[in-house]
Backbone as CSV, one residue per row, in Angstrom:
resi,resn,N_x,N_y,N_z,CA_x,CA_y,CA_z,C_x,C_y,C_z
1,UNK,0.816,-1.207,0.000,0.000,0.000,0.000,0.854,1.263,0.000
2,UNK,1.982,1.224,0.725,2.821,2.411,0.791,3.300,2.812,-0.603
3,UNK,3.726,1.833,-1.393,4.216,2.149,-2.726,3.097,2.722,-3.593
4,UNK,1.896,2.170,-3.478,0.765,2.715,-4.234,0.496,4.159,-3.836
5,UNK,0.584,4.428,-2.546,0.338,5.783,-2.049,1.366,6.772,-2.599
6,UNK,2.638,6.411,-2.522,3.701,7.351,-2.889,4.007,7.368,-4.387
7,UNK,4.028,6.207,-5.022,4.483,6.148,-6.419,3.551,5.318,-7.299
8,UNK,2.267,5.346,-6.995,1.297,4.548,-7.740,1.349,4.755,-9.239
9,UNK,1.602,5.992,-9.669,1.638,6.288,-11.105,2.870,5.706,-11.796
10,UNK,3.891,5.330,-11.036,5.096,4.737,-11.617,5.044,3.216,-11.661
11,UNK,4.105,2.633,-10.926,4.086,1.185,-10.762,3.483,0.477,-11.965
12,UNK,4.073,-0.665,-12.278,3.537,-1.547,-13.304,3.073,-2.834,-12.649
13,UNK,2.819,-3.830,-13.466,2.442,-5.133,-12.941,3.630,-5.752,-12.209
14,UNK,3.345,-6.474,-11.151,4.395,-7.148,-10.390,4.989,-8.254,-11.254
15,UNK,6.314,-8.286,-11.308,7.022,-9.345,-12.018,7.617,-10.279,-10.972
16,UNK,7.041,-11.444,-10.858,7.381,-12.383,-9.792,8.824,-12.877,-9.897
17,UNK,9.284,-13.209,-11.089,10.613,-13.805,-11.234,11.727,-12.931,-10.654
18,UNK,11.812,-11.641,-10.996,12.869,-10.819,-10.383,12.728,-10.719,-8.865
19,UNK,11.500,-10.698,-8.368,11.295,-10.641,-6.914,11.811,-11.914,-6.251
20,UNK,11.515,-13.059,-6.849,12.001,-14.332,-6.304,13.527,-14.365,-6.320
21,UNK,14.125,-13.936,-7.411,15.596,-13.910,-7.507,16.181,-13.019,-6.418
22,UNK,15.595,-11.829,-6.217,16.094,-10.948,-5.161,16.049,-11.643,-3.814
23,UNK,14.910,-12.228,-3.461,14.771,-12.815,-2.128,15.633,-14.054,-1.942
24,UNK,15.894,-14.804,-2.996,16.839,-15.921,-2.893,18.228,-15.381,-2.564
25,UNK,18.658,-14.347,-3.271,19.964,-13.727,-3.010,19.994,-13.125,-1.613
26,UNK,18.920,-12.494,-1.206,18.811,-11.865,0.113,18.942,-12.897,1.229
27,UNK,18.242,-14.028,1.094,18.326,-15.098,2.099,19.734,-15.675,2.152
28,UNK,20.365,-15.843,1.008,21.755,-16.305,0.982,22.638,-15.315,1.730
29,UNK,22.446,-14.023,1.499,23.231,-12.996,2.189,23.027,-13.016,3.688
30,UNK,21.773,-13.099,4.136,21.494,-13.153,5.579,22.133,-14.395,6.186
31,UNK,22.024,-15.515,5.497,22.605,-16.758,6.007,24.120,-16.644,6.112
32,UNK,24.765,-16.174,5.052,26.225,-16.128,4.988,26.825,-15.054,5.895
33,UNK,26.239,-13.865,5.891,26.830,-12.740,6.617,26.310,-12.565,8.041
34,UNK,25.149,-13.133,8.352,24.546,-12.925,9.673,24.442,-14.230,10.454
35,UNK,23.734,-15.202,9.907,23.382,-16.392,10.678,24.544,-17.349,10.909
36,UNK,25.325,-17.638,9.890,26.455,-18.554,10.088,27.457,-17.969,11.076
37,UNK,27.925,-16.723,10.890,28.868,-16.178,11.881,28.255,-16.052,13.276
38,UNK,27.000,-15.645,13.356,26.348,-15.502,14.652,26.229,-16.824,15.380
39,UNK,25.906,-17.879,14.632,25.800,-19.213,15.223,27.168,-19.716,15.662
40,UNK,28.183,-19.514,14.826,29.541,-19.945,15.191,30.030,-19.234,16.446
41,UNK,29.684,-17.965,16.583,30.088,-17.186,17.758,29.176,-17.464,18.951
42,UNK,27.992,-18.014,18.692,27.000,-18.186,19.748,26.569,-16.852,20.327
43,UNK,26.462,-15.848,19.444,26.250,-14.476,19.894,24.978,-13.870,19.313
44,UNK,23.977,-13.717,20.163,22.758,-13.037,19.734,23.045,-11.563,19.440
45,UNK,23.990,-10.986,20.158,24.374,-9.599,19.905,24.899,-9.411,18.496
46,UNK,25.734,-10.359,18.047,26.244,-10.299,16.679,25.089,-10.392,15.684
47,UNK,24.166,-11.313,15.931,23.036,-11.508,15.019,22.191,-10.238,14.933
48,UNK,21.956,-9.603,16.062,21.172,-8.362,16.071,21.891,-7.271,15.286
49,UNK,23.156,-7.050,15.587,23.919,-5.993,14.913,24.091,-6.280,13.425
50,UNK,24.523,-7.492,13.098,24.763,-7.833,11.695,23.458,-7.878,10.907
51,UNK,22.385,-8.373,11.528,21.086,-8.398,10.852,20.595,-6.997,10.543
52,UNK,20.719,-6.111,11.518,20.301,-4.721,11.310,21.132,-4.059,10.218
53,UNK,22.430,-4.243,10.282,23.314,-3.626,9.294,23.065,-4.189,7.893
54,UNK,22.918,-5.509,7.795,22.664,-6.120,6.490,21.337,-5.630,5.911
55,UNK,20.299,-5.577,6.745,19.006,-5.074,6.281,19.089,-3.632,5.815
56,UNK,19.773,-2.805,6.595,19.938,-1.402,6.221,20.685,-1.273,4.897
57,UNK,21.762,-2.011,4.740,22.558,-1.939,3.507,21.731,-2.372,2.300
58,UNK,21.021,-3.485,2.432,20.224,-3.980,1.296,19.127,-3.002,0.902
59,UNK,18.391,-2.520,1.873,17.299,-1.600,1.565,17.832,-0.231,1.132
60,UNK,18.956,0.194,1.680,19.550,1.472,1.275,20.012,1.427,-0.175
61,UNK,20.509,0.275,-0.606,20.948,0.149,-1.995,19.811,0.503,-2.943
62,UNK,18.654,-0.036,-2.674,17.485,0.225,-3.520,16.968,1.651,-3.341
63,UNK,16.680,2.013,-2.101,16.004,3.286,-1.845,16.874,4.503,-2.125
64,UNK,18.120,4.465,-1.722,18.978,5.634,-1.942,19.372,5.781,-3.405
65,UNK,19.498,4.654,-4.122,19.732,4.746,-5.566,18.532,5.391,-6.250
66,UNK,17.331,4.966,-5.863,16.131,5.585,-6.440,16.033,7.059,-6.070
67,UNK,16.347,7.383,-4.829,16.308,8.781,-4.394,17.305,9.626,-5.189
68,UNK,18.441,9.038,-5.520,19.475,9.766,-6.259,19.173,9.883,-7.749
69,UNK,18.413,8.949,-8.297,18.282,8.906,-9.756,16.879,9.146,-10.302
70,UNK,15.856,9.009,-9.478,14.487,9.145,-9.984,13.860,10.457,-9.531
71,UNK,13.292,11.155,-10.485,12.625,12.418,-10.192,11.433,12.158,-9.271
72,UNK,11.305,12.969,-8.260,10.176,12.923,-7.328,10.096,11.649,-6.491
73,UNK,11.217,10.935,-6.328,11.201,9.774,-5.429,11.025,10.310,-4.010
74,UNK,10.032,9.852,-3.266,9.706,10.436,-1.960,10.725,10.106,-0.865
75,UNK,11.216,11.126,-0.211,12.140,10.949,0.912,11.448,10.181,2.037
76,UNK,10.187,10.493,2.286,9.455,9.811,3.364,9.399,8.308,3.122
77,UNK,9.176,7.903,1.893,9.121,6.479,1.584,10.484,5.836,1.793
78,UNK,11.533,6.544,1.439,12.882,6.036,1.645,13.138,5.789,3.124
79,UNK,12.799,6.742,3.958,13.024,6.608,5.403,12.217,5.436,5.963
80,UNK,10.947,5.365,5.605,10.091,4.272,6.084,10.647,2.925,5.636
81,UNK,11.053,2.827,4.392,11.563,1.575,3.846,12.882,1.167,4.507
82,UNK,13.747,2.140,4.790,15.014,1.824,5.466,14.764,1.291,6.876
83,UNK,13.841,1.918,7.584,13.491,1.441,8.932,12.892,0.039,8.839
84,UNK,11.982,-0.162,7.891,11.356,-1.467,7.701,12.402,-2.538,7.387
85,UNK,13.266,-2.281,6.426,14.279,-3.264,6.030,15.220,-3.620,7.161
86,UNK,15.603,-2.617,7.931,16.474,-2.852,9.084,15.755,-3.700,10.121
87,UNK,14.529,-3.334,10.434,13.771,-4.040,11.473,13.420,-5.462,11.061
88,UNK,12.898,-5.643,9.862,12.447,-6.973,9.451,13.623,-7.940,9.319
89,UNK,14.761,-7.457,8.863,15.927,-8.330,8.752,16.459,-8.697,10.128
90,UNK,16.472,-7.740,11.043,16.919,-8.016,12.410,16.013,-9.036,13.083
91,UNK,14.723,-8.798,13.048,13.766,-9.691,13.720,13.813,-11.090,13.111
92,UNK,13.829,-11.174,11.796,13.888,-12.473,11.134,15.174,-13.208,11.484
93,UNK,16.287,-12.497,11.499,17.569,-13.113,11.851,17.552,-13.660,13.269
94,UNK,17.003,-12.896,14.196,16.929,-13.332,15.598,16.035,-14.566,15.729
95,UNK,14.901,-14.573,15.059,13.996,-15.728,15.121,14.681,-16.981,14.578
96,UNK,15.302,-16.863,13.410,15.981,-18.017,12.817,17.145,-18.463,13.699
97,UNK,17.888,-17.524,14.273,18.985,-17.860,15.189,18.463,-18.666,16.377
98,UNK,17.384,-18.208,17.006,16.828,-18.921,18.161,16.311,-20.307,17.773
99,UNK,15.665,-20.417,16.637,15.203,-21.730,16.169,16.397,-22.655,15.975
100,UNK,17.425,-22.152,15.310,18.619,-22.955,15.062,19.288,-23.377,16.366
101,UNK,19.455,-22.443,17.280,20.155,-22.742,18.535,19.351,-23.693,19.429
102,UNK,18.038,-23.593,19.414,17.210,-24.370,20.341,16.673,-25.682,19.776
103,UNK,16.587,-25.791,18.461,15.995,-26.994,17.886,16.940,-27.788,16.991
104,UNK,18.017,-27.168,16.561,18.921,-27.844,15.635,20.360,-27.885,16.129
105,UNK,20.575,-27.661,17.389,21.908,-27.802,17.964,22.824,-26.621,17.789
106,UNK,22.369,-25.569,17.152,23.174,-24.353,17.027,24.544,-24.601,16.454
107,UNK,25.529,-24.036,17.100,26.905,-24.104,16.608,27.643,-25.358,17.013
108,UNK,26.969,-26.333,17.625,27.684,-27.532,18.077,27.865,-28.554,16.990
């Protein structure tokens, strides 16, 4: 809904294939840069920090590039999206970390 509100006139039909490719790459990134090191360290603090940073970097790549290159790209949408990407990646990383540590033996 947020995208429709801010940039509805720019939106086309959703193309599922590129979205699936992005999320496959994104999950690989979270696993490689956040979950594996966090599990090896046994550190929820690492998972929180790395998850937040990874989410911010991924969402910033999209939003700040659009802000820099597209006419009338809304600053408010960029800020909301950066907060969302940071939060959702952090929370998801923590949930997966806890599942791994408690049900699959964690780093042992």
